[in-house]
């Protein structure tokens, strides 16, 4: 029997196992643990191959809040992406780090496209003291556009993240902007 696993740079964990019995191949298994996104296992036992396990996890408010804090630290406080990510991810369980990185890094990649589009959905600009709200809205929009998660789960997680971030009065605004985004996505 041989087995091994390792952490990937994106926070995911890859595992592999291979078993032989009487000098003949018996089984092998490849597992990809994607943190909050879920686990996919591929197996090959007695010449039968395929996906043997798939467990899907929905995005959480804590995950969205952590990604929002990273985006805010980079865009409003001038921190480097590496420093902000390390600082925030060191507080998280290892299985949650991959999704936090995906959301925060993806939001920053699409920042300028989303910033203008989200601003157009607001009646007035966000005040300087609530700038983290802008980062939250952009993280929510990024998830709606790029993650393979149900819209209701992303919307709910982002709305709850407003509470986690200490912005309970912004819950209605977050919900309204994300629902408006879903109804009227801007043209690419």
mmCIF file of C-alpha atoms in Angstrom:
data_model
loop_
_atom_site.group_PDB
_atom_site.id
_atom_site.type_symbol
_atom_site.label_atom_id
_atom_site.label_comp_id
_atom_site.label_asym_id
_atom_site.label_seq_id
_atom_site.Cartn_x
_atom_site.Cartn_y
_atom_site.Cartn_z
ATOM 1 C CA UNK A 1 0.000 0.000 0.000
ATOM 2 C CA UNK A 2 1.163 3.495 -0.894
ATOM 3 C CA UNK A 3 -0.602 6.698 0.097
ATOM 4 C CA UNK A 4 0.211 10.349 0.301
ATOM 5 C CA UNK A 5 -1.352 13.776 0.346
ATOM 6 C CA UNK A 6 -0.331 17.387 0.161
ATOM 7 C CA UNK A 7 -1.675 20.907 0.308
ATOM 8 C CA UNK A 8 -1.854 22.838 -2.942
ATOM 9 C CA UNK A 9 -1.098 26.561 -3.232
ATOM 10 C CA UNK A 10 -4.811 27.348 -3.617
ATOM 11 C CA UNK A 11 -5.721 25.814 -0.237
ATOM 12 C CA UNK A 12 -6.994 22.517 -1.619
ATOM 13 C CA UNK A 13 -5.642 19.146 -0.512
ATOM 14 C CA UNK A 14 -4.844 16.350 -2.934
ATOM 15 C CA UNK A 15 -4.582 12.763 -1.723
ATOM 16 C CA UNK A 16 -3.644 9.526 -3.485
ATOM 17 C CA UNK A 17 -3.704 5.904 -2.424
ATOM 18 C CA UNK A 18 -2.655 2.734 -4.267
ATOM 19 C CA UNK A 19 -3.022 -0.831 -3.011
ATOM 20 C CA UNK A 20 -1.687 -4.111 -4.345
ATOM 21 C CA UNK A 21 -2.595 -7.557 -3.054
ATOM 22 C CA UNK A 22 -0.509 -10.613 -4.003
ATOM 23 C CA UNK A 23 1.522 -8.483 -6.440
ATOM 24 C CA UNK A 24 -1.636 -7.652 -8.382
ATOM 25 C CA UNK A 25 -3.322 -4.257 -8.613
ATOM 26 C CA UNK A 26 -6.264 -3.984 -6.201
ATOM 27 C CA UNK A 27 -7.372 -0.382 -5.979
ATOM 28 C CA UNK A 28 -6.463 3.257 -6.279
ATOM 29 C CA UNK A 29 -8.115 6.428 -5.089
ATOM 30 C CA UNK A 30 -7.563 10.110 -5.842
ATOM 31 C CA UNK A 31 -9.244 12.667 -3.573
ATOM 32 C CA UNK A 32 -9.445 16.432 -4.025
ATOM 33 C CA UNK A 33 -10.624 18.278 -0.909
ATOM 34 C CA UNK A 34 -11.714 21.765 -1.991
ATOM 35 C CA UNK A 35 -12.567 23.130 1.457
ATOM 36 C CA UNK A 36 -15.965 24.845 1.539
ATOM 37 C CA UNK A 37 -16.610 23.818 -2.059
ATOM 38 C CA UNK A 38 -16.619 20.092 -1.239
ATOM 39 C CA UNK A 39 -14.732 16.856 -1.864
ATOM 40 C CA UNK A 40 -14.416 14.828 -5.042
ATOM 41 C CA UNK A 41 -13.024 11.295 -4.917
ATOM 42 C CA UNK A 42 -12.148 9.153 -7.913
ATOM 43 C CA UNK A 43 -11.696 5.450 -7.342
ATOM 44 C CA UNK A 44 -10.682 2.371 -9.266
ATOM 45 C CA UNK A 45 -11.485 -0.886 -7.493
ATOM 46 C CA UNK A 46 -11.438 -4.262 -9.227
ATOM 47 C CA UNK A 47 -11.446 -2.622 -12.651
ATOM 48 C CA UNK A 48 -14.472 -0.425 -11.871
ATOM 49 C CA UNK A 49 -13.669 3.269 -12.079
ATOM 50 C CA UNK A 50 -15.557 6.488 -11.499
ATOM 51 C CA UNK A 51 -16.481 9.131 -9.000
ATOM 52 C CA UNK A 52 -16.928 7.421 -5.680
ATOM 53 C CA UNK A 53 -17.735 10.442 -3.515
ATOM 54 C CA UNK A 54 -18.872 14.003 -4.033
ATOM 55 C CA UNK A 55 -19.875 16.213 -1.137
ATOM 56 C CA UNK A 56 -20.859 19.775 -1.934
ATOM 57 C CA UNK A 57 -20.795 22.602 0.595
ATOM 58 C CA UNK A 58 -22.506 25.952 0.292
ATOM 59 C CA UNK A 59 -20.694 29.261 0.821
ATOM 60 C CA UNK A 60 -20.942 30.587 4.363
ATOM 61 C CA UNK A 61 -21.287 34.089 5.740
ATOM 62 C CA UNK A 62 -17.944 33.716 7.520
ATOM 63 C CA UNK A 63 -16.220 32.778 4.243
ATOM 64 C CA UNK A 64 -17.687 35.789 2.454
ATOM 65 C CA UNK A 65 -16.831 38.093 5.368
ATOM 66 C CA UNK A 66 -13.209 36.896 5.397
ATOM 67 C CA UNK A 67 -12.901 37.441 1.628
ATOM 68 C CA UNK A 68 -14.449 40.893 2.041
ATOM 69 C CA UNK A 69 -11.908 41.848 4.705
ATOM 70 C CA UNK A 70 -9.074 40.829 2.343
ATOM 71 C CA UNK A 71 -10.500 42.863 -0.542
ATOM 72 C CA UNK A 72 -11.041 45.861 1.749
ATOM 73 C CA UNK A 73 -7.498 45.641 3.153
ATOM 74 C CA UNK A 74 -6.029 45.659 -0.362
ATOM 75 C CA UNK A 75 -8.244 48.278 -2.010
ATOM 76 C CA UNK A 76 -8.849 50.718 0.848
ATOM 77 C CA UNK A 77 -5.946 50.212 3.249
ATOM 78 C CA UNK A 78 -3.199 49.620 0.700
ATOM 79 C CA UNK A 79 -2.038 46.241 2.049
ATOM 80 C CA UNK A 80 -0.415 43.775 -0.289
ATOM 81 C CA UNK A 81 -2.598 40.870 -1.364
ATOM 82 C CA UNK A 82 -0.172 38.360 0.169
ATOM 83 C CA UNK A 83 -0.135 40.132 3.532
ATOM 84 C CA UNK A 84 -3.918 40.596 3.666
ATOM 85 C CA UNK A 85 -4.555 36.979 2.634
ATOM 86 C CA UNK A 86 -2.065 35.572 5.142
ATOM 87 C CA UNK A 87 -3.447 37.730 7.937
ATOM 88 C CA UNK A 88 -7.056 36.706 7.285
ATOM 89 C CA UNK A 89 -6.510 33.064 6.329
ATOM 90 C CA UNK A 90 -4.377 32.365 9.399
ATOM 91 C CA UNK A 91 -7.583 32.799 11.449
ATOM 92 C CA UNK A 92 -9.534 30.261 9.359
ATOM 93 C CA UNK A 93 -9.805 26.505 9.324
ATOM 94 C CA UNK A 94 -7.625 25.072 6.543
ATOM 95 C CA UNK A 95 -10.659 23.715 4.705
ATOM 96 C CA UNK A 96 -12.107 27.237 4.322
ATOM 97 C CA UNK A 97 -9.001 28.958 2.983
ATOM 98 C CA UNK A 98 -9.369 27.901 -0.656
ATOM 99 C CA UNK A 99 -12.802 29.432 -1.107
ATOM 100 C CA UNK A 100 -11.772 32.630 0.706
ATOM 101 C CA UNK A 101 -8.823 32.957 -1.682
ATOM 102 C CA UNK A 102 -11.001 32.261 -4.712
ATOM 103 C CA UNK A 103 -13.555 34.904 -3.756
ATOM 104 C CA UNK A 104 -11.101 37.599 -2.673
ATOM 105 C CA UNK A 105 -8.571 37.138 -5.462
ATOM 106 C CA UNK A 106 -11.300 36.853 -8.097
ATOM 107 C CA UNK A 107 -13.054 39.963 -6.814
ATOM 108 C CA UNK A 108 -9.803 41.908 -7.014
ATOM 109 C CA UNK A 109 -9.182 40.604 -10.541
ATOM 110 C CA UNK A 110 -12.597 41.939 -11.637
ATOM 111 C CA UNK A 111 -12.649 44.976 -9.310
ATOM 112 C CA UNK A 112 -12.898 47.762 -11.883
ATOM 113 C CA UNK A 113 -15.592 46.065 -13.955
ATOM 114 C CA UNK A 114 -17.740 45.327 -10.930
ATOM 115 C CA UNK A 115 -17.125 48.594 -9.073
ATOM 116 C CA UNK A 116 -18.663 50.730 -11.815
ATOM 117 C CA UNK A 117 -21.561 48.330 -12.403
ATOM 118 C CA UNK A 118 -22.440 48.013 -8.703
ATOM 119 C CA UNK A 119 -22.140 51.776 -8.156
ATOM 120 C CA UNK A 120 -24.738 52.301 -10.871
ATOM 121 C CA UNK A 121 -27.212 50.213 -8.832
ATOM 122 C CA UNK A 122 -26.925 52.477 -5.780
ATOM 123 C CA UNK A 123 -29.060 55.589 -5.220
ATOM 124 C CA UNK A 124 -26.110 57.384 -3.590
ATOM 125 C CA UNK A 125 -22.424 56.600 -3.040
ATOM 126 C CA UNK A 126 -21.374 54.518 -0.061
ATOM 127 C CA UNK A 127 -20.012 56.688 2.763
ATOM 128 C CA UNK A 128 -16.295 56.539 3.536
ATOM 129 C CA UNK A 129 -16.905 54.947 6.938
ATOM 130 C CA UNK A 130 -18.834 52.086 5.292
ATOM 131 C CA UNK A 131 -16.341 51.351 2.480
ATOM 132 C CA UNK A 132 -16.133 47.711 3.541
ATOM 133 C CA UNK A 133 -19.727 47.479 2.291
ATOM 134 C CA UNK A 134 -18.504 48.159 -1.244
ATOM 135 C CA UNK A 135 -16.037 45.266 -0.931
ATOM 136 C CA UNK A 136 -18.846 43.009 0.341
ATOM 137 C CA UNK A 137 -21.107 43.879 -2.591
ATOM 138 C CA UNK A 138 -18.323 43.217 -5.090
ATOM 139 C CA UNK A 139 -17.505 39.861 -3.446
ATOM 140 C CA UNK A 140 -21.173 38.905 -3.732
ATOM 141 C CA UNK A 141 -21.356 39.898 -7.388
ATOM 142 C CA UNK A 142 -18.141 37.988 -8.161
ATOM 143 C CA UNK A 143 -19.604 34.858 -6.582
ATOM 144 C CA UNK A 144 -22.831 35.187 -8.570
ATOM 145 C CA UNK A 145 -20.912 35.506 -11.831
ATOM 146 C CA UNK A 146 -18.048 33.057 -11.330
ATOM 147 C CA UNK A 147 -18.809 30.406 -8.725
ATOM 148 C CA UNK A 148 -20.903 27.389 -9.505
ATOM 149 C CA UNK A 149 -23.171 27.898 -6.509
ATOM 150 C CA UNK A 150 -26.929 28.483 -6.404
ATOM 151 C CA UNK A 151 -27.855 32.167 -6.579
ATOM 152 C CA UNK A 152 -29.982 31.919 -3.440
ATOM 153 C CA UNK A 153 -27.048 30.485 -1.444
ATOM 154 C CA UNK A 154 -24.640 33.211 -2.583
ATOM 155 C CA UNK A 155 -27.204 35.934 -1.894
ATOM 156 C CA UNK A 156 -28.023 34.526 1.544
ATOM 157 C CA UNK A 157 -24.344 34.084 2.474
ATOM 158 C CA UNK A 158 -23.483 37.613 1.375
ATOM 159 C CA UNK A 159 -26.457 39.109 3.239
ATOM 160 C CA UNK A 160 -25.472 37.238 6.400
ATOM 161 C CA UNK A 161 -21.855 38.361 5.912
ATOM 162 C CA UNK A 162 -23.096 41.943 6.344
ATOM 163 C CA UNK A 163 -24.164 40.981 9.863
ATOM 164 C CA UNK A 164 -20.848 39.206 10.531
ATOM 165 C CA UNK A 165 -19.031 42.386 9.447
ATOM 166 C CA UNK A 166 -21.095 44.502 11.858
ATOM 167 C CA UNK A 167 -23.300 46.049 9.170
ATOM 168 C CA UNK A 168 -26.817 44.882 10.149
ATOM 169 C CA UNK A 169 -28.424 48.036 8.727
ATOM 170 C CA UNK A 170 -26.967 47.204 5.299
ATOM 171 C CA UNK A 171 -28.709 43.818 4.996
ATOM 172 C CA UNK A 172 -31.563 45.196 2.874
ATOM 173 C CA UNK A 173 -29.174 47.100 0.621
ATOM 174 C CA UNK A 174 -26.985 44.020 0.047
ATOM 175 C CA UNK A 175 -30.021 41.873 -0.731
ATOM 176 C CA UNK A 176 -31.451 44.500 -3.089
ATOM 177 C CA UNK A 177 -28.219 45.077 -5.013
ATOM 178 C CA UNK A 178 -27.562 41.350 -5.493
ATOM 179 C CA UNK A 179 -31.136 40.663 -6.622
ATOM 180 C CA UNK A 180 -30.945 43.619 -9.005
ATOM 181 C CA UNK A 181 -27.666 42.207 -10.340
ATOM 182 C CA UNK A 182 -29.353 38.872 -11.014
ATOM 183 C CA UNK A 183 -32.270 40.513 -12.816
ATOM 184 C CA UNK A 184 -30.220 42.949 -14.897
ATOM 185 C CA UNK A 185 -26.649 41.810 -15.384
ATOM 186 C CA UNK A 186 -24.622 44.347 -17.361
ATOM 187 C CA UNK A 187 -23.479 43.340 -20.830
ATOM 188 C CA UNK A 188 -19.862 42.214 -21.094
#
